[in-house]
Coordinates of C-alpha atoms and ligand atoms in Angstrom, one line a residue:
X1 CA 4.1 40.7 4.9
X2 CA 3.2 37.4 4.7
X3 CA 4.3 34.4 6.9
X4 CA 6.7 33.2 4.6
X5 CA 8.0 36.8 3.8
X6 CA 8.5 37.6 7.8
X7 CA 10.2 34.1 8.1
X8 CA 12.7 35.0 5.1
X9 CA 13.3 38.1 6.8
X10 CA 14.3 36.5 10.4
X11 CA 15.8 33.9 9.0
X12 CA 19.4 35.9 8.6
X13 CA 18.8 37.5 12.1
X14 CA 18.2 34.3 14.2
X15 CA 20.7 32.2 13.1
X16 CA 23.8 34.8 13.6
X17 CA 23.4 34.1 16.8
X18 CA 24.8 31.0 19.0
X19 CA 22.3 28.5 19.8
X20 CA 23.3 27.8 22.7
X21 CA 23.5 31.6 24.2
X22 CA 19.6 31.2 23.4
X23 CA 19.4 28.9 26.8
X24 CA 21.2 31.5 28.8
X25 CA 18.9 34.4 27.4
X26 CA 15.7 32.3 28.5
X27 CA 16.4 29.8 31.2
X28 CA 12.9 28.0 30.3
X29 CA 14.2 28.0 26.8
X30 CA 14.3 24.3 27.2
X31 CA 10.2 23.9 28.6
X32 CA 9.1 26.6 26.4
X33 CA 10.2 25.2 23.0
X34 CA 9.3 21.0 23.8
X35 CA 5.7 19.0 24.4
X36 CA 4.7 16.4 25.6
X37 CA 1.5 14.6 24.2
X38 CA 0.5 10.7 25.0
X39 CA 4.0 9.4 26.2
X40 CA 5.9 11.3 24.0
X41 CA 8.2 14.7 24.4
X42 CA 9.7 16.2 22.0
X43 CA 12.3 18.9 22.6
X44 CA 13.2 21.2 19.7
X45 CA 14.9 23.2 21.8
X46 CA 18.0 23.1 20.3
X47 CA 17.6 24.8 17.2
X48 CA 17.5 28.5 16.1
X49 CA 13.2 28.5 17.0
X50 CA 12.4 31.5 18.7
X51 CA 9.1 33.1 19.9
X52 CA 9.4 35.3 16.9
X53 CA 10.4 32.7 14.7
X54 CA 7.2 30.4 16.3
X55 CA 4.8 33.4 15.9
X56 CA 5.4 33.2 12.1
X57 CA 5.2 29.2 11.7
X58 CA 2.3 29.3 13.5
X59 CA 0.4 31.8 11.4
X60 CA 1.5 30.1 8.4
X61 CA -0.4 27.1 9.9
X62 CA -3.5 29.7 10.6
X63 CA -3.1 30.6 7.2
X64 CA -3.0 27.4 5.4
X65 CA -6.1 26.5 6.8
X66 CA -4.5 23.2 8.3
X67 CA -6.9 22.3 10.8
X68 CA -9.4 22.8 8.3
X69 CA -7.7 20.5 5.7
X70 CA -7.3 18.0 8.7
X71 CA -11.0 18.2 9.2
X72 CA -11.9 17.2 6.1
X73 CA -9.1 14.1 6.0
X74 CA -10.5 13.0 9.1
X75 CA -14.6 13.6 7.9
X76 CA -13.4 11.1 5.2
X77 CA -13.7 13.8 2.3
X78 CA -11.2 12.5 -0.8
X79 CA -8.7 14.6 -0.7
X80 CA -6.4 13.0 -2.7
X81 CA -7.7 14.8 -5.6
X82 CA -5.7 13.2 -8.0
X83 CA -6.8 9.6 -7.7
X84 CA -10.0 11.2 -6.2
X85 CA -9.8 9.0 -3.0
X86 CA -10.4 9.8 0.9
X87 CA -7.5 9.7 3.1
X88 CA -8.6 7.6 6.1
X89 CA -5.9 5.5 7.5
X90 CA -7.3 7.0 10.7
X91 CA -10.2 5.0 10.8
X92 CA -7.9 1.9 11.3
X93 CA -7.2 2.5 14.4
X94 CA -10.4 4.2 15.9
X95 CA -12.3 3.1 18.7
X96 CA -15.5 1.0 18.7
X97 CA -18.5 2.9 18.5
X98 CA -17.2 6.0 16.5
X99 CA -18.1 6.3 12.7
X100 CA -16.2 7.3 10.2
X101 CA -17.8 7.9 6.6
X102 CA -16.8 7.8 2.9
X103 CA -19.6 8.8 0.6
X104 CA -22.1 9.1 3.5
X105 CA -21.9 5.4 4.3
X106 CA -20.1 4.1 8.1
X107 CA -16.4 2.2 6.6
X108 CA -16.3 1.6 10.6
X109 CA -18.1 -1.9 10.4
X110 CA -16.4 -3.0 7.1
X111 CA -13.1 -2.0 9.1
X112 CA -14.1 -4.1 12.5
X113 CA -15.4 -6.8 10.3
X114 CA -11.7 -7.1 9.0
X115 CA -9.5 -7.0 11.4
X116 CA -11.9 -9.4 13.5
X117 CA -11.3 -11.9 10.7
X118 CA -7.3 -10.8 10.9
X119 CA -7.3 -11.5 14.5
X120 CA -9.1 -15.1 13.8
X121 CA -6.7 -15.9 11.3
X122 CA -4.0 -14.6 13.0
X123 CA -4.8 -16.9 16.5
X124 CA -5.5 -19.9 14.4
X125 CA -1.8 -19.4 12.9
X126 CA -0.4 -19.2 16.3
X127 CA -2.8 -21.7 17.9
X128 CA -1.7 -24.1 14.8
X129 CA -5.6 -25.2 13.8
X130 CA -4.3 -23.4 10.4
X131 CA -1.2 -25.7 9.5
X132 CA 1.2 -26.3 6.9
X133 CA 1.6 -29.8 5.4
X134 CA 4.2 -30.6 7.4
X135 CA 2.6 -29.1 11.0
X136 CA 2.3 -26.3 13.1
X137 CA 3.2 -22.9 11.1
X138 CA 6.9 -22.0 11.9
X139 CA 7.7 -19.1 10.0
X140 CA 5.6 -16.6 8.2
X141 CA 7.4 -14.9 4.9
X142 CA 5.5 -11.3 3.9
X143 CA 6.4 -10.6 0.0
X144 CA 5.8 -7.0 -0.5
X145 CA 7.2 -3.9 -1.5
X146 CA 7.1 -0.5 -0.5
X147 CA 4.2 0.2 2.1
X148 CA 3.3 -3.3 1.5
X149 CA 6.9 -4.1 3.3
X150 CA 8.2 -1.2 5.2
X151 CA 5.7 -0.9 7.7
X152 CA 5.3 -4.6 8.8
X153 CA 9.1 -4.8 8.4
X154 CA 9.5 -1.7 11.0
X155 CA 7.5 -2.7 13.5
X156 CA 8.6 -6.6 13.4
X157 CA 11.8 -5.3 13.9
X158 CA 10.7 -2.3 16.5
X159 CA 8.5 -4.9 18.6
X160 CA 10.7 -8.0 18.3
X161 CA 10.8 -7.8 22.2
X162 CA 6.8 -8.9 22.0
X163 CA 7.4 -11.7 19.4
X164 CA 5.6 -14.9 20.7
X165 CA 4.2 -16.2 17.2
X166 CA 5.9 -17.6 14.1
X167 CA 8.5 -15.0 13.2
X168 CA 8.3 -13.1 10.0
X169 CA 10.9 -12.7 7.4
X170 CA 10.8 -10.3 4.8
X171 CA 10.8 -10.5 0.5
X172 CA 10.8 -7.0 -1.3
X173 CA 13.7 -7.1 -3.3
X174 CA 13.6 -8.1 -7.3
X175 CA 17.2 -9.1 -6.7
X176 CA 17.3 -13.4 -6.3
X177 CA 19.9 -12.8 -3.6
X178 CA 16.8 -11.7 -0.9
X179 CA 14.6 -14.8 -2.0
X180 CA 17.5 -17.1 -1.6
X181 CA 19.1 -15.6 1.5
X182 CA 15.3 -15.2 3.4
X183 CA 14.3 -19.0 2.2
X184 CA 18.0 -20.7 2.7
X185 CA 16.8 -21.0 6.5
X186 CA 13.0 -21.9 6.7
X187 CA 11.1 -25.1 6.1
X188 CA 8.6 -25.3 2.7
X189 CA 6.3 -27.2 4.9
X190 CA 6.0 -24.9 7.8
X191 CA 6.4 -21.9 6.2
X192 CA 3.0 -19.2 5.4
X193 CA 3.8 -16.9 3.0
X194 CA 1.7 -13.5 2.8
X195 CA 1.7 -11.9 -0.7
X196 CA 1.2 -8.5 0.1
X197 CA 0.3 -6.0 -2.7
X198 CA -2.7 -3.8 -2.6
X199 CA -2.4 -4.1 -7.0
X200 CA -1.4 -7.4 -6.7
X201 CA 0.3 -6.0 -10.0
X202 CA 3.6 -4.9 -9.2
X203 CA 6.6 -6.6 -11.0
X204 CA 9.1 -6.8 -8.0
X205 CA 6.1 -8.8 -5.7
X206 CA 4.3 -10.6 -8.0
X207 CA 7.8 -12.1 -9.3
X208 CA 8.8 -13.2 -5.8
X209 CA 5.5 -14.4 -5.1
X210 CA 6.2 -16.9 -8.3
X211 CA 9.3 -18.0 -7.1
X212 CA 8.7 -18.7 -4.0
X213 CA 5.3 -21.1 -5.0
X214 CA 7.4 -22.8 -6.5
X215 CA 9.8 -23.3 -3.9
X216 CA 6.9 -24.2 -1.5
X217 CA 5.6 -26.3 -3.7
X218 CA 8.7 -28.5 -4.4
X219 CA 9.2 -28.6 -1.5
X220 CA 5.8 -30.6 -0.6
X221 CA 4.5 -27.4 0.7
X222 CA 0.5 -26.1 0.7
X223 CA -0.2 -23.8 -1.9
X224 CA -4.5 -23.9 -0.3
X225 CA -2.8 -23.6 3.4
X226 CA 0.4 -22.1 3.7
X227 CA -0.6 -19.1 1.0
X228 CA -2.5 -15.6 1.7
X229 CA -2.7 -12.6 0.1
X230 CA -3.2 -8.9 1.4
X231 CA -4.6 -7.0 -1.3
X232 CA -7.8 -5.2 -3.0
X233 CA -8.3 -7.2 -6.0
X234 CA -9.6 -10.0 -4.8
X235 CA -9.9 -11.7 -8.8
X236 CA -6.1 -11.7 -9.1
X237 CA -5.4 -13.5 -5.7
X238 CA -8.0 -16.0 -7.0
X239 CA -6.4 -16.2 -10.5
X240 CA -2.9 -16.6 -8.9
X241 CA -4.2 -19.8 -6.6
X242 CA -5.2 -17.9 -3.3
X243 CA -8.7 -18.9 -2.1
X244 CA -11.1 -15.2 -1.3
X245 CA -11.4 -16.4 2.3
X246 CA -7.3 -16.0 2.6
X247 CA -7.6 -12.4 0.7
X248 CA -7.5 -9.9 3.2
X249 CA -8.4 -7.0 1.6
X250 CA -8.8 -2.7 2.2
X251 CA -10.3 0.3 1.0
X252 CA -9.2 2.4 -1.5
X253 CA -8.8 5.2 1.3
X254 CA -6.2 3.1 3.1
X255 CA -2.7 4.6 0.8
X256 CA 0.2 2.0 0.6
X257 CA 2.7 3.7 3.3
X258 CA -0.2 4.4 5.7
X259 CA -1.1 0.8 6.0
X260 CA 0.8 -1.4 9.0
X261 CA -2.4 -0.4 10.9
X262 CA -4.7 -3.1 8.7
X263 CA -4.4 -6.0 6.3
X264 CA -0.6 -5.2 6.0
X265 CA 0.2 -5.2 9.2
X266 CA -0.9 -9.3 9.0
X267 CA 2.8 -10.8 9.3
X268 CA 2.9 -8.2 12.8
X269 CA -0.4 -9.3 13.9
X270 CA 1.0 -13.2 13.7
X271 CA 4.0 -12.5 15.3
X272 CA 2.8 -10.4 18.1
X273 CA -0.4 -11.4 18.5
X274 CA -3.5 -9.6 18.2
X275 CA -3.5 -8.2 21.8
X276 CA -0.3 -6.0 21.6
X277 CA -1.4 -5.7 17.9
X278 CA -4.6 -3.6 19.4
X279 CA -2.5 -1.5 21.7
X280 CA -0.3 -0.8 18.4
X281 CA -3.6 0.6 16.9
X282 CA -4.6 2.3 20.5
X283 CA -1.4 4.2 20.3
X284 CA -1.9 5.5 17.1
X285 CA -5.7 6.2 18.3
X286 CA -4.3 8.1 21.1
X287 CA -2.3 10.4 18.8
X288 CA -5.2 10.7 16.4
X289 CA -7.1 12.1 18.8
X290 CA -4.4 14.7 19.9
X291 CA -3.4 15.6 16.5
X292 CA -7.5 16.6 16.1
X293 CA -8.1 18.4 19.4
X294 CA -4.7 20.3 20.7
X295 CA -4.5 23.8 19.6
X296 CA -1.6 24.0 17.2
X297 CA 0.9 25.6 19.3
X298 CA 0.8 22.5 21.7
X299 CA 0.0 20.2 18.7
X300 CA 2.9 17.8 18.4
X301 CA 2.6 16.7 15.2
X302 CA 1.9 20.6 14.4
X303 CA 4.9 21.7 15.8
X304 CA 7.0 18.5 14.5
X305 CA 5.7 19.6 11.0
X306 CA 7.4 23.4 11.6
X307 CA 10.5 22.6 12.7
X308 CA 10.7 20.7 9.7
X309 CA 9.5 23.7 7.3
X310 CA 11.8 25.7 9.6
X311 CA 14.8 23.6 8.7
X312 CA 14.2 22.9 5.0
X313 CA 11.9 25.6 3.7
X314 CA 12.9 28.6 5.2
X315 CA 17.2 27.4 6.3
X316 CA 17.3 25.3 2.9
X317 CA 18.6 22.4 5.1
X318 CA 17.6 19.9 2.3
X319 CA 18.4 17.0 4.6
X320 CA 17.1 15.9 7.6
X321 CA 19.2 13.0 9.3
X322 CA 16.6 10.5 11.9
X323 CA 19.2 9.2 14.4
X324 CA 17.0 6.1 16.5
X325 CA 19.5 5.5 19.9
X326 CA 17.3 2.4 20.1
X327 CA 18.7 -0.2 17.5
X328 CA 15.1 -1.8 17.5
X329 CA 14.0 1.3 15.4
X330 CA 16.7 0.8 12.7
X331 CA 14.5 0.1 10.4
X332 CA 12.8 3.5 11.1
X333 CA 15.1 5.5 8.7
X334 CA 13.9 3.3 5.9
X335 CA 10.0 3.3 7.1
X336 CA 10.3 7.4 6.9
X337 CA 11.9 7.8 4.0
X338 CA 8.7 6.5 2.2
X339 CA 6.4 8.2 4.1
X340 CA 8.4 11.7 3.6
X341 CA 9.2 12.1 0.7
X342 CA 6.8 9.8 -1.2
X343 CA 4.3 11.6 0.1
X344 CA 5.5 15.4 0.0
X345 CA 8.4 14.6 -3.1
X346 CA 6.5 16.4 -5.4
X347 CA 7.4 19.8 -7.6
X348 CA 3.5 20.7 -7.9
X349 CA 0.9 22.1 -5.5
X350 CA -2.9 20.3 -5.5
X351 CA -4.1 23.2 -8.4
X352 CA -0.8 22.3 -10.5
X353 CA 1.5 25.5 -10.0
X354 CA 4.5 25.2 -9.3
X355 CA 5.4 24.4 -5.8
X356 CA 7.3 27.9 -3.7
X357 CA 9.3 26.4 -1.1
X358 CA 10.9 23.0 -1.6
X359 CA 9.1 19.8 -1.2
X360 CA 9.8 17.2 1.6
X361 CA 13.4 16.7 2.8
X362 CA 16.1 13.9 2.2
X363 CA 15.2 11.7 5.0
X364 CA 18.3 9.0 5.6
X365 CA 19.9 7.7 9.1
X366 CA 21.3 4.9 11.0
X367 CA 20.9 3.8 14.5
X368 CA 22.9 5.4 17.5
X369 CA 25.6 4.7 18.8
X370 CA 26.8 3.4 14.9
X371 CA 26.3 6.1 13.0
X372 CA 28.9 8.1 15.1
X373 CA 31.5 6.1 14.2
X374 CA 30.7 7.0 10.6
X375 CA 28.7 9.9 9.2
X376 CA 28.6 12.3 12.5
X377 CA 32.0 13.4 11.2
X378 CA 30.2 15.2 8.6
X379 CA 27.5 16.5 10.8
X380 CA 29.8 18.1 13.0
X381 CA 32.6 19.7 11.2
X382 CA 31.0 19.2 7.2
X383 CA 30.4 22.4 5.4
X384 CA 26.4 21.5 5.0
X385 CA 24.1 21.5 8.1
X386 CA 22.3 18.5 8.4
X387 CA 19.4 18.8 11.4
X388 CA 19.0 15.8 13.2
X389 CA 16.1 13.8 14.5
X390 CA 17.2 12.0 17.7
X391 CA 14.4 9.6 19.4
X392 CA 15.8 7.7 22.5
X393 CA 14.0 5.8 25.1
X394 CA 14.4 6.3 28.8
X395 CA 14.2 2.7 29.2
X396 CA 15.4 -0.3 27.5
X397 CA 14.4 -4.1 27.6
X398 CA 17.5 -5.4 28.6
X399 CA 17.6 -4.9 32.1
X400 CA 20.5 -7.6 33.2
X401 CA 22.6 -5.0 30.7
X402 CA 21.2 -1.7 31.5
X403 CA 24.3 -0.1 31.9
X404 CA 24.2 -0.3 28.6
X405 CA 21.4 1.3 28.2
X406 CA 23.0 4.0 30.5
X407 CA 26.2 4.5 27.7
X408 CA 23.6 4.7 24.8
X409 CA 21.7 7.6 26.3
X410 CA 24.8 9.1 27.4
X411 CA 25.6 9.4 24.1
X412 CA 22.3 10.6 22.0
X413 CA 22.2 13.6 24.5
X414 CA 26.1 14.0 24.3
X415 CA 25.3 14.5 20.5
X416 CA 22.6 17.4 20.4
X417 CA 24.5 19.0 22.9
X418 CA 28.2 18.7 20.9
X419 CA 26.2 19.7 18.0
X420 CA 24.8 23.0 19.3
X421 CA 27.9 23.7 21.4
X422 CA 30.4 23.2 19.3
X423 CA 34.5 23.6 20.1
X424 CA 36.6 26.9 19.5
X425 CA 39.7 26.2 17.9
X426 CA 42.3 25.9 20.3
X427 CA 44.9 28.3 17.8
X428 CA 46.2 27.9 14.4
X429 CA 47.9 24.7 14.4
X430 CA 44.1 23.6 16.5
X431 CA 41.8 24.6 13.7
X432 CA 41.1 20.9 12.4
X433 CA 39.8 20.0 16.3
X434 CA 37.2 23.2 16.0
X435 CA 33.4 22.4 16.0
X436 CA 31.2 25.2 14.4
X437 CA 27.9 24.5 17.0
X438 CA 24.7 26.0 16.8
X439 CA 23.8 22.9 14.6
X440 CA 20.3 22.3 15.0
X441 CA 18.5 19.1 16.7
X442 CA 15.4 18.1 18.2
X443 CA 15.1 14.8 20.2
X444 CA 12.1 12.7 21.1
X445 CA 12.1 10.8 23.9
X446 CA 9.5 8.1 25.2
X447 CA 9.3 5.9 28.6
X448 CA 10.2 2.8 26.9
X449 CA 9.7 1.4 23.1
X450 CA 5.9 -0.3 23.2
X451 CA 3.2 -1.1 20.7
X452 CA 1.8 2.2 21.9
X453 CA 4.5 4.1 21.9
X454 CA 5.2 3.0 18.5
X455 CA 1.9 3.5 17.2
X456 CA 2.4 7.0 18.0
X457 CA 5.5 7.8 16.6
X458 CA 4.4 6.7 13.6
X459 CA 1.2 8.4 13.5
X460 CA 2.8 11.6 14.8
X461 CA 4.7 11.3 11.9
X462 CA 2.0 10.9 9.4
X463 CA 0.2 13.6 10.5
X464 CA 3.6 15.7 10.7
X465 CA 3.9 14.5 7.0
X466 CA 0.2 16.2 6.4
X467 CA 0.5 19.5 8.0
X468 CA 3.8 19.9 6.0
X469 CA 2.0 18.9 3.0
X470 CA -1.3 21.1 3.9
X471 CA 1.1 24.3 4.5
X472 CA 3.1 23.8 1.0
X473 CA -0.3 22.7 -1.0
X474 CA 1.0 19.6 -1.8
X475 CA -1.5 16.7 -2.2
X476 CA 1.1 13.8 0.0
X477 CA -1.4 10.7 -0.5
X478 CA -0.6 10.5 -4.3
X479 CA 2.3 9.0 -5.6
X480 CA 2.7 10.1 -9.5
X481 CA 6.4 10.0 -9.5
X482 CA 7.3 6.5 -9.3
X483 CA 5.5 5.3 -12.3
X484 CA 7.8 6.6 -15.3
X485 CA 10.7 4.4 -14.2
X486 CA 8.5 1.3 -13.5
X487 CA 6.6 1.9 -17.9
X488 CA 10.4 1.9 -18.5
X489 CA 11.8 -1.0 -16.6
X490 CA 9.1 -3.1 -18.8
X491 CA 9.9 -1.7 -21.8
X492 CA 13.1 -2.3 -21.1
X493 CA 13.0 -5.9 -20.4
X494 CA 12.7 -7.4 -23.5
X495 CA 16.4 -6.0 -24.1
X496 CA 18.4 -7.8 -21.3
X497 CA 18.1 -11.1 -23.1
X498 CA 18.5 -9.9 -26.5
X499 CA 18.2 -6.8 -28.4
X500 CA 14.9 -7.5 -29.5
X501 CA 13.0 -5.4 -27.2
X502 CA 12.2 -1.6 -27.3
X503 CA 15.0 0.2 -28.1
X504 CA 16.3 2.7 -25.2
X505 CA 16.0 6.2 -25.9
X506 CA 19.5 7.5 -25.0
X507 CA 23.3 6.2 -26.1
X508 CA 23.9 5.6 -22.6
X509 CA 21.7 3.2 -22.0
X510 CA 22.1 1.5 -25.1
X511 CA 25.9 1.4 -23.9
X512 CA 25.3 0.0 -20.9
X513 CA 22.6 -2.7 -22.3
X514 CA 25.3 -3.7 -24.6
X515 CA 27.9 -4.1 -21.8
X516 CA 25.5 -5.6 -19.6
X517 CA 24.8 -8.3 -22.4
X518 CA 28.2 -9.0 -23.1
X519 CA 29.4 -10.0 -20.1
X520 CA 26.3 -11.9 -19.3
X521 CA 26.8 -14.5 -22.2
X522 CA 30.8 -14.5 -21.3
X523 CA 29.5 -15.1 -17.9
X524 CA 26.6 -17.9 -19.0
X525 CA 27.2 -20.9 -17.3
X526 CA 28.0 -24.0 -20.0
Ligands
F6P1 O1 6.4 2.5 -5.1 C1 5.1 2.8 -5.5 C2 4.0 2.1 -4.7 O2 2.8 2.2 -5.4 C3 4.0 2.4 -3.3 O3 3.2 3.5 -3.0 C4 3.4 1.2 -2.7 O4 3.5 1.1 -1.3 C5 4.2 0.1 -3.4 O5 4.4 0.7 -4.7 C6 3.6 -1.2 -3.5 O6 2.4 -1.3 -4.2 P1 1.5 -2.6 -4.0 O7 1.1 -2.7 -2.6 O8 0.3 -2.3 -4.9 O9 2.3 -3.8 -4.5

């Protein structure tokens, strides 16, 4: 039978029983189904994994031919077939003195030739020899979308503890309210503003980018010295008023949600500085080199990746909830939902057929202790099982209020464990208080939240997000699906105003265009 088969057929077997009687039938239960790797552990413990169970993920990864697929990512071989590209985020973050080709020609010195003249720009930001017309740079506004924003967003937010430069503020949204809201607060004449957008095409950016020139601008801002750009097409920068020595640009192997380690990661760089910006990098290094070297069944990333296909392959637990009990990472949710499921979101393998067993999961979540008071209800006692991500750090930064610190991890382990033991019902009258259990969890924990711990969470999750994707046959670096409604949205424009443009194809749009234009004129100011 094959992996999949014997993992169907287990499936019904291993989770009649109680997860938690698992622990008492193997008192190293708890050792034998975590890792460590760098300053990482992560327990999956508490879910229905067992050595049978493992056995069959594990030959599914022999099967796959994952570490040979990560071989040729990492050799710089394009495997993203469809836009016929190598994958090497990687090379971002690697040492000096390795090499890394594309094409049989070293990237490595085009990539230390950048981020040396990111580090320059970055210091003369916060040393203020680069000013703004009205002084020393106070703020630092990145307009982006996507993994032009998510990323830098994340780990602002993550590191904010390290933040000794200009702060950055954040532009994605098309809606005016995030302009307004972001600008309301900062100075035109103090103020750099990064245009991030590998394209330098899309709609949502390149309009912000507009509006905010002109809001610098009137405001007796810089457009020569308070404007970069982050981007590959160095023509269109030029064309929109950005001089090519403020273009910082990247490789065509460098995909949008894998690039906070480069270019995009310039607002990060600014705020942080380029120091703890190189130990960012160096933790993702670390895990790089883990992720190439560990034998799968003490791979973390590996194993990350099965518990995963565990839960929504083989369970059909479509979602997966990522709970951070460190409020710093609340932007984490967000940061993986790109990565997941733009990445492995897709119904087709690399050869076109159809793919078997489900694509990526729906990744959503909130910070701990918050989300208790809201969704847990659901995790708990709802009718679908939801498995949940926990990451919690032994220590936090606020040591004159570490108790609590104490209450917070208190209650992230309180969680997995109410979750897996559940409550009996005390009688009939009692049933609404009973908790089913045996609801699955893993939980990574790390010494404290630092640029290198950070760097490898996230690249443990990309390359958990690439052995998913090499064991369903999934190309994850292409991103197909998201252009159908962006051709629409512009045909559609033309029709807000008047209904001159394109018409829409269905009644219900044309409804709601109708509606939508209605009440706009009613509501035109006179
Ligand atoms: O949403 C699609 C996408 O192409 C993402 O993959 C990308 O991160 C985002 O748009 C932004 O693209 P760009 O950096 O070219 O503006």
């Amino acid at each position: 039978m094959s992996p999949w088969q014997e993992l169907e057929a287990e499936r019904e077997r291993i989770c009649k029983a109680e997860m938690a009687g698992l622990f008492v039938a193997d008192p190293q239960r708890a050792k034998r189904f975590s890792v460590t790797a760098c300053d990482l552990l992560f327990d999956f413990s508490k879910t229905h994994i067992d050595d049978v169970i493992l056995t069959h993920l594990l030959r599914l990864v022999e099967e796959c031919g994952v570490a040979g697929q990560r071989d040729l990512m990492l050799k710089g071989y394009r495997i993203n077939s469809s836009e016929d590209r190598a994958v090497l985020h990687t090379a971002l973050r690697e040492q000096d003195g390795q090499q890394r080709f594309v094409d049989h020609v070293d990237i490595m010195p085009e990539i230390h030739q950048t981020l040396a003249t990111l580090r320059s720009f970055a210091n003369d930001i916060r040393n203020g020899i680069i000013r703004g017309s009205g002084g020393c740079i106070e703020n630092v506004v990145n307009i982006g979308i996507g993994g032009s924003h998510l990323g830098p967003e994340m780990a602002c937010r993550a590191l904010s503890f390290c933040v000794d430069g200009p702060p950055a503020h954040f532009i994605a949204n098309i809606d005016g309210a995030e302009a307004k809201e972001v600008l309301a607060g900062l100075n035109p004449k103090t103020t750099l503003v990064i245009v991030a957008s590998k394209t330098f095409t899309t709609l949502e950016t390149m309009t912000n980018a507009e509006s905010v020139r002109q809001w610098l601008l009137a405001g007796g801002g810089s457009l020569t010295s308070q404007f970069a750009a982050v981007s590959s097409d160095v023509e269109k920068c030029r064309d929109f008023g950005i001089a090519p020595e403020r273009v910082f640009g990247f490789g065509d192997y460098i995909g949008g949600r894998y690039s906070v380690w480069g270019p995009v990661g310039l607002a990060l760089m600014i705020a942080i500085g380029p120091r703890r910006f190189q130990e960012f990098l160096n933790g993702g290094n670390q895990m790089d080199g883990h992720f190439a070297t560990a034998p799968a069944a003490q791979n973390l990333p590996v194993l990350h990746a099965l518990t995963g296909i565990w839960h929504n392959q083989v369970c059909r637990h479509r979602a997966r909830a990522i709970l951070p009990y460190d409020r710093r990472l609340r932007r984490l949710p967000a940061y993986l939902q790109q990565l997941i499921m733009e990445s492995n979101g897709k119904s087709v393998t690399r050869d076109g057929t159809a793919v078997s067993y489900g694509s990526a999961a729906i990744i959503w979540g909130e910070p701990g202790t918050n989300g208790q008071h809201a969704f847990y209800q659901a995790l708990h006692q709802g009718t679908q099982v939801i498995p949940c991500e926990f990451l919690l750090a032994a220590r936090g930064h606020e040591d004159d209020l570490s108790h609590h610190h104490e209450i917070l991890i208190a209650n992230c382990l309180a969680q997995s464990e109410a979750l897996m033991t559940g409550r009996q019902p005390g009688g009939d009258e009692e049933s609404h208080r009973g908790c089913p259990g045996s609801r699955p969890s893993t939980t990574l924990v790390y010494p404290q939240l630092s640029p290198s711990v950070l760097g490898q969470i996230i690249a443990m999750n990309e390359h958990s997000v690439f052995v998913e994707g090499a064991i369903l046959g999934i190309n994850s670096f292409d991103q197909w699906g998201v252009e159908l409604g962006k051709e629409i949205a512009l045909s559609l424009l033309g029709s807000v105003g008047t209904d001159t443009g394109s018409p829409p194809s269905s009644g219900s749009t044309a409804m709601l265009l109708d509606y939508v234009r209605q009440e706009r004129s009613a509501l035109a100011p006179s």
